[in-house]
Amino acid sequence: MGRRQRIMSVYVFFLHLAEFTNLRRTTMEYRIERDSMGEMQVPADRYWAAQTQRSYQNFKIGIEKMPTEIVHAFGILKKGAAIANFNLGKLDEERKNVICQAADDVISGKLMDHFPLAVWQTGSGTQSNMNSNEVIANRGNEIAGKKILHPNDHINMSQSSNDTFPTALHIAAAMSIEDNLFPAMDKLTETLKRLESENEDVVKSGRTHLQDAVPIRFSQEISGWRNMLEKTKKMLEASLPGLKELALGGTAVGTGLNAPKNFGPEVAKVISELTGKEFVTAENKFHALTAKDDITFAHGALKALAADLMKIANDVRWLASGPRCGLGEISIPENEPGSSIMPGKVNPTQCEAMTMVAVQVMGNDAAIGFAASQGNFELNVFMPVIAYNFLQSVRLLSDVIVSFNDNCAVGIKANREKMKHNLHNSLMLVTALNPYIGYDNAAKTSKKAYKENISLKEACVQLGFLTAEKFDEVFHPEEMA
């Protein structure tokens, strides 16, 4: 064999070796898991098992995954269920401890890569419940160093997907509102309170129908914005008791089959201890499984907040419009260039972001309302889409309020000179003359001033309604607010 042939032989050998190694590596990437329908190949480095894999393969729909808040809530739920089952004598201490450790890994977010399922799956969320059961079982067995946990027998003990998913939804909704949205709303409220205080002495032209109206203090205008946040927070607080009712204990159809007596109250008590929030067992489990009125009511308050944020953002961008050809009564922070073709242009981008979020939340509300109306007999099977839309609304509102506050509201400044100019140029100041010359004569004064481009004083005196001295005596725009 010549030198060239020997080189080629060695090359072919290593080529075949590489192909064999890749083949082995491909084969070793999977393990076999079994469920009631048979065997499934599951990625070897993932904790999920056969039922999760079936869902992953069968529902390749969209890019929307089950929200992280739901995964987090399932971790809390499964830990709470294990402790409650132990307290009620259903689960031994070793398994309880291992389940709690594995559930803590889910709660911490370390295992998010092991929750791959799409929102667009079974309407009861069964596959996401099983995803949690399988991940916690396999992670728990790894912690224990032996196979002591079964997804259905131990992690799902005393439960059904039909009562766990609505429970996870309520836990996630209540926690997201209290822990994320309320702090964001409070932050913007405090900023608006500061702006009120700073602008108590500023009087400006009011506006109704986008037309000039009688004067208002800028602080009064801001107080309207502030009170919107305070009132919608109260609306959301009114929705929390319903969200803190948990379906757990109802199992498949609300009867509590296969759950021990008092499991519902016990698991609600444990979940309250784990979260620091006062959850209770739902009084009527048949309602808890099939009706989604609590979540719809809560999202109605989110929609009300979105509507108020739309109004605030629109007010701010109207008042800041210009800088020369608009109202220009306030200035807002300049955060980034506003045009790729017009140098120096700056846009009210935070206002635009907030209005887009408001539109999205209003759309989400329609989806949730439709989905909540679709409960048939003992179960609503639109729960994943309700969860996705509700939690997206809370997340977007929380984020955009903080963004608007930090990048816009904190830097709002009144253009006092422009406000004073607009105030004294407003024809609606004529309203102050009503008690002295009557409505009809005041209207004549306003129309003459507008038509001839003269002041109200000039018009009033020319019409003979008041002397110049009397006009100055009774006409004080700043006092009209």
Coordinates of C-alpha atoms in Angstrom, one line a residue:
M1 CA 0.0 0.0 0.0
G2 CA 1.4 3.4 -1.0
R3 CA 1.7 6.4 1.2
R4 CA -1.3 8.1 -0.4
Q5 CA -3.4 5.0 0.1
R6 CA -2.4 4.8 3.8
I7 CA -3.3 8.4 4.3
M8 CA -6.7 7.8 2.7
S9 CA -7.3 4.7 4.8
V10 CA -6.6 6.6 8.0
Y11 CA -8.9 9.5 6.9
V12 CA -11.7 7.1 6.1
F13 CA -11.2 5.4 9.5
F14 CA -11.5 8.6 11.4
L15 CA -14.5 9.7 9.3
H16 CA -16.3 6.5 10.2
L17 CA -15.3 6.9 13.8
A18 CA -16.7 10.5 13.8
E19 CA -20.0 9.3 12.3
F20 CA -20.3 6.5 14.8
T21 CA -19.6 8.9 17.7
N22 CA -22.2 11.3 16.4
L23 CA -24.7 8.5 16.1
R24 CA -24.0 7.4 19.7
R25 CA -24.2 11.0 20.9
T26 CA -27.6 11.3 19.1
T27 CA -28.8 8.1 20.6
M28 CA -27.6 9.1 24.1
E29 CA -29.5 12.4 23.9
Y30 CA -32.8 10.7 24.7
R31 CA -34.2 8.3 27.3
I32 CA -37.4 6.3 27.2
E33 CA -40.3 7.3 29.4
R34 CA -43.6 5.5 29.7
D35 CA -47.2 6.5 30.4
S36 CA -50.6 4.8 30.0
M37 CA -50.3 5.2 26.2
G38 CA -46.9 3.7 25.8
E39 CA -43.3 4.7 25.4
M40 CA -41.9 8.1 24.4
Q41 CA -38.4 9.4 23.7
V42 CA -37.6 12.3 26.0
P43 CA -34.5 14.5 25.9
A44 CA -32.1 13.0 28.4
D45 CA -31.2 16.4 30.0
R46 CA -34.8 17.4 30.7
Y47 CA -36.9 16.4 33.8
W48 CA -40.2 16.2 32.0
A49 CA -41.6 12.8 31.0
A50 CA -43.9 11.2 28.5
Q51 CA -47.1 13.3 28.9
T52 CA -45.2 16.5 28.6
Q53 CA -43.4 15.2 25.5
R54 CA -46.6 14.2 23.9
S55 CA -48.0 17.7 24.4
Y56 CA -44.7 19.3 23.2
Q57 CA -44.9 17.2 20.0
N58 CA -48.6 17.5 19.4
F59 CA -49.2 21.3 19.9
K60 CA -46.6 23.1 17.8
I61 CA -48.8 26.1 17.7
G62 CA -47.5 29.7 17.9
I63 CA -44.6 30.9 20.0
E64 CA -46.6 31.6 23.2
K65 CA -45.4 29.5 26.1
M66 CA -47.2 28.9 29.4
P67 CA -46.4 32.1 31.5
T68 CA -43.6 31.9 34.0
E69 CA -46.1 33.1 36.7
I70 CA -48.1 30.0 36.1
V71 CA -45.1 27.8 36.4
H72 CA -44.1 29.6 39.6
A73 CA -47.6 29.2 41.0
F74 CA -47.6 25.5 40.2
G75 CA -44.4 25.1 42.3
I76 CA -46.1 26.8 45.2
L77 CA -49.3 24.7 44.7
K78 CA -47.4 21.3 44.5
K79 CA -45.3 22.2 47.6
G80 CA -48.5 23.2 49.4
A81 CA -50.3 20.0 48.4
A82 CA -47.4 17.8 49.6
I83 CA -47.4 19.5 53.0
A84 CA -51.2 19.3 53.3
N85 CA -51.2 15.6 52.3
F86 CA -48.5 15.0 54.9
N87 CA -50.4 16.9 57.6
L88 CA -53.5 14.9 56.8
G89 CA -51.7 11.6 56.9
K90 CA -51.7 10.8 53.2
L91 CA -48.0 11.3 52.4
D92 CA -44.9 10.1 54.3
E93 CA -42.4 12.6 55.5
E94 CA -39.5 11.5 53.2
R95 CA -41.6 12.0 50.1
K96 CA -43.0 15.3 51.4
N97 CA -39.5 16.6 52.0
V98 CA -38.2 15.7 48.6
I99 CA -41.2 17.1 46.9
C100 CA -40.8 20.4 48.7
Q101 CA -37.1 20.6 47.7
A102 CA -37.9 19.9 44.0
A103 CA -40.8 22.4 44.2
D104 CA -38.5 25.0 45.6
D105 CA -36.4 24.6 42.5
V106 CA -39.4 25.3 40.4
I107 CA -40.4 28.3 42.5
S108 CA -36.9 29.8 42.3
G109 CA -37.1 29.7 38.4
K110 CA -34.1 27.5 38.1
L111 CA -36.0 24.9 36.1
M112 CA -37.8 27.1 33.6
D113 CA -36.1 25.3 30.7
H114 CA -38.0 22.2 31.7
F115 CA -41.5 23.8 31.1
P116 CA -41.7 24.0 27.3
L117 CA -45.4 23.7 26.6
A118 CA -47.5 26.0 24.4
V119 CA -50.5 28.0 25.6
W120 CA -52.5 26.5 22.8
Q121 CA -53.0 23.0 24.4
T122 CA -55.8 21.3 26.2
G123 CA -58.2 23.9 27.5
S124 CA -58.1 22.5 31.1
G125 CA -54.3 22.9 31.3
T126 CA -54.0 19.2 32.0
Q127 CA -50.6 19.0 30.2
S128 CA -49.1 21.9 32.1
N129 CA -50.3 20.3 35.4
M130 CA -48.6 17.0 34.3
N131 CA -45.5 19.0 33.2
S132 CA -45.2 20.2 36.8
N133 CA -45.9 16.7 38.2
E134 CA -43.2 15.1 36.0
V135 CA -40.6 17.7 36.5
I136 CA -41.0 17.7 40.3
A137 CA -41.1 13.9 40.4
N138 CA -37.9 13.4 38.3
R139 CA -36.1 16.2 40.0
G140 CA -37.2 14.8 43.4
N141 CA -36.0 11.3 42.5
E142 CA -32.6 12.9 41.5
I143 CA -32.4 14.6 44.9
A144 CA -33.4 11.5 46.8
G145 CA -30.9 9.3 44.8
K146 CA -33.6 6.8 44.2
K147 CA -37.0 6.5 42.5
I148 CA -39.6 7.2 45.3
L149 CA -41.9 9.7 43.5
H150 CA -44.5 9.0 40.8
P151 CA -46.0 12.1 39.0
N152 CA -49.6 11.0 39.5
D153 CA -49.5 9.0 42.7
H154 CA -47.4 11.5 44.7
I155 CA -47.0 14.9 43.1
N156 CA -50.7 14.9 42.0
M157 CA -52.0 13.3 45.2
S158 CA -55.5 14.6 46.1
Q159 CA -55.6 16.8 43.0
S160 CA -56.9 16.9 39.4
S161 CA -55.8 19.1 36.6
N162 CA -59.3 20.5 36.8
D163 CA -58.7 22.1 40.2
T164 CA -55.0 22.7 40.0
F165 CA -54.9 24.9 36.9
P166 CA -57.6 27.3 38.2
T167 CA -55.8 27.4 41.5
A168 CA -52.5 28.2 39.9
L169 CA -54.2 30.9 37.8
H170 CA -55.6 32.5 41.0
I171 CA -52.3 32.3 42.8
A172 CA -50.4 33.8 39.9
A173 CA -53.0 36.6 39.3
A174 CA -53.2 37.7 43.0
M175 CA -49.4 37.6 43.5
S176 CA -48.8 39.5 40.2
I177 CA -51.2 42.3 41.1
E178 CA -50.0 42.7 44.7
D179 CA -46.3 42.2 44.2
N180 CA -45.8 43.8 40.8
L181 CA -48.6 46.1 39.7
F182 CA -49.4 47.8 43.0
P183 CA -45.8 48.9 43.6
A184 CA -45.7 50.3 40.1
M185 CA -49.0 52.2 40.5
D186 CA -47.8 53.6 43.9
K187 CA -44.6 54.8 42.4
L188 CA -46.4 56.8 39.7
T189 CA -48.9 58.1 42.2
E190 CA -46.1 59.5 44.4
T191 CA -44.6 61.2 41.3
L192 CA -48.0 62.8 40.5
K193 CA -48.4 64.0 44.1
R194 CA -45.0 65.7 43.8
L195 CA -46.0 67.4 40.6
E196 CA -49.3 68.5 42.2
S197 CA -47.4 70.2 45.0
E198 CA -44.9 71.9 42.6
N199 CA -47.7 73.3 40.4
E200 CA -50.3 74.6 42.9
D201 CA -49.7 78.2 41.8
V202 CA -49.9 77.5 38.0
V203 CA -53.2 78.5 36.4
K204 CA -53.9 77.5 32.8
S205 CA -56.7 77.3 30.3
G206 CA -58.9 74.3 30.8
R207 CA -60.1 72.4 27.8
T208 CA -63.2 70.4 27.0
H209 CA -64.0 68.8 23.6
L210 CA -60.5 69.8 22.6
Q211 CA -61.7 73.4 22.8
D212 CA -60.8 76.2 25.2
A213 CA -62.7 76.1 28.5
V214 CA -62.5 78.0 31.8
P215 CA -59.3 78.1 33.8
I216 CA -58.0 75.3 35.9
R217 CA -54.9 75.0 38.1
F218 CA -52.3 72.6 36.6
S219 CA -52.2 70.9 40.0
Q220 CA -55.9 70.2 39.7
E221 CA -55.4 68.7 36.3
I222 CA -52.7 66.4 37.7
S223 CA -54.9 65.5 40.7
G224 CA -57.3 64.0 38.2
W225 CA -54.6 61.7 36.9
R226 CA -53.5 60.8 40.4
N227 CA -57.0 60.0 41.5
M228 CA -57.5 57.7 38.5
L229 CA -54.6 55.5 39.8
E230 CA -55.9 55.6 43.4
K231 CA -59.5 54.6 42.3
T232 CA -58.4 51.8 40.0
K233 CA -56.2 50.4 42.7
K234 CA -59.3 50.2 45.0
M235 CA -61.1 48.4 42.2
L236 CA -58.3 45.9 41.9
E237 CA -58.3 45.5 45.7
A238 CA -62.0 44.7 45.6
S239 CA -61.3 41.9 43.1
L240 CA -58.6 40.2 45.3
P241 CA -60.9 38.3 47.6
G242 CA -62.3 36.4 44.6
L243 CA -58.9 35.7 43.3
K244 CA -57.8 34.4 46.6
E245 CA -60.4 31.7 46.6
L246 CA -58.8 28.4 45.5
A247 CA -60.4 25.5 43.6
L248 CA -58.0 22.9 45.2
G249 CA -60.0 20.2 46.9
G250 CA -62.6 20.0 44.1
T251 CA -60.5 17.5 42.1
A252 CA -62.2 16.4 38.7
V253 CA -65.7 17.8 38.8
G254 CA -66.0 19.6 42.2
T255 CA -67.0 16.6 44.4
G256 CA -63.5 16.2 45.9
L257 CA -63.2 12.6 44.8
N258 CA -59.9 11.0 46.0
A259 CA -59.0 14.0 48.2
P260 CA -59.1 13.6 52.0
K261 CA -61.6 15.4 54.1
N262 CA -60.5 19.0 54.8
F263 CA -57.9 18.9 52.1
G264 CA -59.2 22.2 50.5
P265 CA -59.0 24.2 53.7
E266 CA -55.7 22.7 54.7
V267 CA -53.9 23.3 51.4
A268 CA -55.3 26.9 51.3
K269 CA -53.8 27.4 54.8
V270 CA -50.4 26.1 53.7
I271 CA -50.3 28.1 50.5
S272 CA -51.1 31.2 52.6
E273 CA -48.2 30.4 54.8
L274 CA -45.9 29.9 51.8
T275 CA -46.9 33.1 50.1
G276 CA -47.7 35.4 53.0
K277 CA -51.1 36.1 51.4
E278 CA -54.5 35.1 52.8
F279 CA -55.8 32.4 50.4
V280 CA -59.0 30.5 51.3
T281 CA -60.7 27.4 49.9
A282 CA -63.5 28.2 47.5
E283 CA -66.9 27.7 49.2
N284 CA -68.4 26.1 46.1
K285 CA -66.0 24.0 44.1
F286 CA -68.5 23.4 41.3
H287 CA -68.4 27.2 40.7
A288 CA -64.6 27.3 41.1
L289 CA -64.0 24.8 38.3
T290 CA -66.5 26.0 35.7
A291 CA -66.9 29.7 36.3
K292 CA -64.2 32.3 35.5
D293 CA -66.1 35.3 36.8
D294 CA -63.6 36.2 39.5
I295 CA -60.8 36.5 36.9
T296 CA -63.0 38.4 34.5
F297 CA -64.0 40.8 37.2
A298 CA -60.4 41.4 38.1
H299 CA -59.4 42.0 34.5
G300 CA -62.3 44.5 34.2
A301 CA -60.4 46.5 36.8
L302 CA -57.2 46.1 34.7
K303 CA -59.1 47.4 31.7
A304 CA -60.3 50.4 33.7
L305 CA -56.7 51.1 34.6
A306 CA -55.7 50.8 31.0
A307 CA -58.4 53.2 30.0
D308 CA -57.1 55.7 32.6
L309 CA -53.5 55.3 31.5
M310 CA -54.6 55.9 27.9
K311 CA -56.2 59.2 29.0
I312 CA -53.1 60.3 31.1
A313 CA -50.7 59.5 28.3
N314 CA -52.8 61.3 25.7
D315 CA -53.1 64.4 28.0
V316 CA -49.3 64.4 28.5
R317 CA -48.5 64.2 24.8
W318 CA -51.1 66.8 23.8
L319 CA -49.8 69.2 26.5
A320 CA -46.2 68.5 25.3
S321 CA -47.0 68.8 21.6
G322 CA -44.8 71.2 19.6
P323 CA -42.3 72.4 20.5
R324 CA -43.4 75.4 18.5
C325 CA -46.5 74.5 16.6
G326 CA -48.4 72.6 19.3
L327 CA -49.8 73.4 22.8
G328 CA -46.3 73.3 24.3
E329 CA -47.6 73.8 27.8
I330 CA -45.3 71.3 29.4
S331 CA -42.0 69.8 28.5
I332 CA -41.1 66.1 28.9
P333 CA -37.7 64.3 29.0
E334 CA -36.0 63.9 25.6
N335 CA -34.9 60.3 25.6
E336 CA -34.1 59.4 22.0
P337 CA -34.1 60.9 18.4
G338 CA -37.6 60.9 17.0
S339 CA -37.0 60.7 13.3
S340 CA -34.6 59.1 10.8
I341 CA -35.1 62.0 8.4
M342 CA -36.0 65.1 10.5
P343 CA -33.0 66.1 12.6
G344 CA -33.7 67.3 16.1
K345 CA -37.2 65.8 16.3
V346 CA -38.1 64.2 19.6
N347 CA -41.3 62.3 20.1
P348 CA -43.4 61.4 23.2
T349 CA -42.4 57.8 23.0
Q350 CA -43.2 56.8 26.6
C351 CA -46.7 58.0 26.0
E352 CA -46.9 56.0 22.8
A353 CA -45.7 52.8 24.6
M354 CA -48.3 53.3 27.3
T355 CA -51.2 53.8 24.9
M356 CA -50.1 50.7 23.0
V357 CA -50.1 48.7 26.2
A358 CA -53.6 50.1 27.0
V359 CA -54.9 48.8 23.6
Q360 CA -53.4 45.4 24.2
V361 CA -55.0 45.1 27.6
M362 CA -58.4 46.1 26.2
G363 CA -58.0 43.4 23.5
N364 CA -57.0 40.9 26.2
D365 CA -60.2 41.8 28.1
A366 CA -62.3 40.9 25.1
A367 CA -60.5 37.5 24.8
I368 CA -60.9 36.8 28.5
G369 CA -64.6 37.7 28.4
F370 CA -65.3 35.4 25.5
A371 CA -63.2 32.6 27.1
A372 CA -64.9 32.9 30.5
S373 CA -68.3 32.5 28.8
Q374 CA -67.4 29.1 27.5
G375 CA -67.8 27.0 30.7
N376 CA -69.7 23.8 29.8
F377 CA -71.2 21.7 32.5
E378 CA -68.5 21.0 35.2
L379 CA -65.4 22.7 33.6
N380 CA -64.2 25.7 31.6
V381 CA -61.8 24.6 28.9
F382 CA -60.4 28.0 27.9
M383 CA -58.1 28.4 31.0
P384 CA -54.7 28.6 29.3
V385 CA -55.7 31.5 27.1
I386 CA -57.3 33.2 30.1
A387 CA -54.1 32.8 32.1
Y388 CA -51.9 34.0 29.2
N389 CA -53.9 37.1 28.5
F390 CA -54.5 38.0 32.2
L391 CA -50.9 37.7 33.2
Q392 CA -49.7 39.5 30.1
S393 CA -52.0 42.4 31.0
V394 CA -50.6 42.6 34.6
R395 CA -47.0 42.3 33.3
L396 CA -47.4 44.9 30.6
L397 CA -49.2 47.4 32.9
S398 CA -46.6 46.9 35.6
D399 CA -43.7 47.4 33.3
V400 CA -45.1 50.4 31.3
I401 CA -46.2 52.3 34.4
V402 CA -42.6 52.1 35.8
S403 CA -41.2 53.0 32.4
F404 CA -43.5 55.9 32.0
N405 CA -42.8 57.1 35.5
D406 CA -39.0 56.8 35.3
N407 CA -38.6 58.1 31.7
C408 CA -41.3 60.7 31.4
A409 CA -43.5 61.6 34.4
V410 CA -40.6 62.4 36.8
G411 CA -39.3 65.0 34.3
I412 CA -42.6 66.8 33.5
K413 CA -42.2 70.5 33.8
A414 CA -44.8 73.3 33.3
N415 CA -44.1 75.9 30.7
R416 CA -45.5 78.7 32.8
E417 CA -45.1 81.4 30.3
K418 CA -46.9 79.5 27.6
M419 CA -49.7 78.5 30.1
K420 CA -50.1 82.2 31.1
H421 CA -50.2 83.3 27.5
N422 CA -52.8 80.7 26.5
L423 CA -54.9 81.5 29.6
H424 CA -55.1 85.2 28.9
N425 CA -55.7 84.6 25.2
S426 CA -58.7 82.3 25.9
L427 CA -62.1 83.6 25.0
M428 CA -63.7 81.4 27.5
L429 CA -62.6 83.7 30.3
V430 CA -65.7 85.6 29.3
T431 CA -67.6 83.2 31.5
A432 CA -66.4 85.3 34.4
L433 CA -68.6 88.2 33.1
N434 CA -71.8 86.2 33.1
P435 CA -72.9 87.5 36.6
Y436 CA -72.4 91.1 35.5
I437 CA -73.6 91.3 31.9
G438 CA -75.5 88.0 31.4
Y439 CA -74.9 85.0 29.3
D440 CA -76.2 86.5 26.0
N441 CA -74.1 89.6 26.3
A442 CA -71.1 87.6 27.3
A443 CA -71.5 85.5 24.2
K444 CA -71.7 88.6 22.0
T445 CA -68.5 89.8 23.7
S446 CA -66.7 86.6 23.0
K447 CA -67.8 86.4 19.3
K448 CA -66.8 90.1 18.7
A449 CA -63.4 89.5 20.2
Y450 CA -62.8 86.4 18.1
K451 CA -64.1 87.9 14.9
E452 CA -62.2 91.2 15.2
N453 CA -59.1 89.6 16.9
I454 CA -59.3 92.0 19.8
S455 CA -59.3 91.4 23.6
L456 CA -62.3 90.6 25.6
K457 CA -61.9 93.8 27.4
E458 CA -61.9 95.8 24.2
A459 CA -65.0 94.0 22.9
C460 CA -66.9 94.4 26.2
V461 CA -66.2 98.1 26.4
Q462 CA -67.0 98.7 22.7
L463 CA -70.3 97.0 23.1
G464 CA -71.0 99.2 26.1
F465 CA -71.6 96.3 28.6
L466 CA -68.9 97.5 31.1
T467 CA -66.6 100.4 31.6
A468 CA -62.9 99.7 31.4
E469 CA -62.6 100.3 35.1
K470 CA -65.4 97.9 36.0
F471 CA -64.0 95.2 33.7
D472 CA -60.6 95.3 35.4
E473 CA -62.4 95.2 38.8
V474 CA -64.3 92.0 38.0
F475 CA -62.0 90.2 35.6
H476 CA -59.4 88.1 37.3
P477 CA -58.6 84.8 35.4
E478 CA -56.3 83.4 38.1
E479 CA -59.1 83.5 40.6
M480 CA -61.5 81.6 38.3
A481 CA -59.7 78.3 39.2

